[in-house]
Coordinates of C-alpha atoms in Angstrom, one line a residue:
X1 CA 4.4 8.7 -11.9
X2 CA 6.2 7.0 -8.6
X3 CA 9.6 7.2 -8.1
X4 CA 10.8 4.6 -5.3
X5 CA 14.3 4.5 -4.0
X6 CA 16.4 1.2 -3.2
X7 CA 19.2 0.6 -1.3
X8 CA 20.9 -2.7 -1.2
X9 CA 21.7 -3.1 -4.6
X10 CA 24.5 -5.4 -5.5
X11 CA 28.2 -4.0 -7.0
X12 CA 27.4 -5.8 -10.2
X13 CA 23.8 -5.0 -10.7
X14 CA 23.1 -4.0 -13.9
X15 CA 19.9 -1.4 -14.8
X16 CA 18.1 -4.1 -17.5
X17 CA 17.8 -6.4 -13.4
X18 CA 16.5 -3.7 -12.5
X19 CA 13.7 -3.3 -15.2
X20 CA 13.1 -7.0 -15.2
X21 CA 12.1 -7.1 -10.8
X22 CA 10.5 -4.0 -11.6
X23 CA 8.1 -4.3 -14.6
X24 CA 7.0 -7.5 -12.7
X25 CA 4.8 -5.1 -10.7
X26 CA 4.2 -1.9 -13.2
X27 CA 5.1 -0.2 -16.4
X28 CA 8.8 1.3 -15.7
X29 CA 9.2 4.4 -17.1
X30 CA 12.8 4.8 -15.7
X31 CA 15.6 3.3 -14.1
X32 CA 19.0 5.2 -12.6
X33 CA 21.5 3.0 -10.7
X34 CA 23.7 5.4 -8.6
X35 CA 27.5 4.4 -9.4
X36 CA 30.8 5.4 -9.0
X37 CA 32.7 7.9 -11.2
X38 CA 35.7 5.6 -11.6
X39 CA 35.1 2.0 -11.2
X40 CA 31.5 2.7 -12.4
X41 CA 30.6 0.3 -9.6
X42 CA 27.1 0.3 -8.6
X43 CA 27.1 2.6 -4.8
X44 CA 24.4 0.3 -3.8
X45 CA 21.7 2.1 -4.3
X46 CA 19.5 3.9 -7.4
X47 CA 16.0 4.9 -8.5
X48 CA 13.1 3.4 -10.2
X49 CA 10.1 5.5 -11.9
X50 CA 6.8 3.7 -12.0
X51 CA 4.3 4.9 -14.3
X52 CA 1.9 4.6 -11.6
X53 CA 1.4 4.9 -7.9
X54 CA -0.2 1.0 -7.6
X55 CA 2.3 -0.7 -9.4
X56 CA 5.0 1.2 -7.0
X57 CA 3.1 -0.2 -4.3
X58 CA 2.8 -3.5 -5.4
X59 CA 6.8 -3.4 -6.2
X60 CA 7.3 -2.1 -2.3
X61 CA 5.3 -4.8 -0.6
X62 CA 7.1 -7.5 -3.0
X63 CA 10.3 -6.2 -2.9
X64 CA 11.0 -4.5 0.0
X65 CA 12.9 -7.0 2.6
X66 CA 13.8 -9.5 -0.7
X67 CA 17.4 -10.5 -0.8
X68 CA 19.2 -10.5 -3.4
X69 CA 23.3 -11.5 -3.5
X70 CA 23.0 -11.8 0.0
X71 CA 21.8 -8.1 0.7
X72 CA 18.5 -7.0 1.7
X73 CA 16.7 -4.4 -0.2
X74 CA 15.2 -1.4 0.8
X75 CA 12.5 -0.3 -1.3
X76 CA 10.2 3.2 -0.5
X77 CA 9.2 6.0 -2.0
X78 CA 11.7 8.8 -3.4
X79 CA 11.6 12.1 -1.4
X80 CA 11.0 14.9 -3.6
X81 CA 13.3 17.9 -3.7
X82 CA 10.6 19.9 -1.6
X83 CA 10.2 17.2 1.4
X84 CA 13.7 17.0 1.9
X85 CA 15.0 19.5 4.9
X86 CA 17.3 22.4 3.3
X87 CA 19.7 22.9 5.6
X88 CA 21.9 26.4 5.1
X89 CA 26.0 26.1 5.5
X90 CA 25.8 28.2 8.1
X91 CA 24.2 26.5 11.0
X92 CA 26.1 23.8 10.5
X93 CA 29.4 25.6 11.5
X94 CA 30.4 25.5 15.2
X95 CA 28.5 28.2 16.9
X96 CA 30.9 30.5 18.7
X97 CA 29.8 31.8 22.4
X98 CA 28.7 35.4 22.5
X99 CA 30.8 38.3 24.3
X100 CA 28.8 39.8 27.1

């Protein structure tokens, strides 16, 4: 399995678009366009499983760069959970300067 993530998705785009430019390149296993809890609005931006790793690459080098509604996709592979930096609450408060 290959999950890719795009940005530049329309407002309108609907997931069956999605499947359609997708399974043009691969067996989609999944689909998950990120949207807004009220307007339900797509953000812009969602995820696409492939069943496998060639057909995600074929999808990137077609895909990635198109324009669709005058916006330019993004298309690359998902970070997993593990390859993405935790960063702890913590350090990202102001650091106070020590008493000497």
């Amino acid at each position: 399995m290959a999950k890719l993530f795009i940005v530049g998705l329309p407002k309108d785009m609907e997931e069956i678009a999605l499947i359609e430019m997708f399974s043009l390149h691969g067996t989609v296993d999944t689909v998950t366009i990120v949207r807004d809890s009220m307007s339900r609005d797509s953000k812009g931006y969602g995820f696409v499983t492939l069943l496998d790793n060639a057909g995600a690459d074929r999808a990137i080098a077609a895909l990635n760069g198109a324009k669709i509604a005058n916006r330019t996709l993004s298309v690359r592979y998902a970070e997993t959970h593990s390859a993405v930096q935790k960063i702890s609450p913590d350090r990202l408060k102001p650091k106070r300067p020590r008493r000497a």
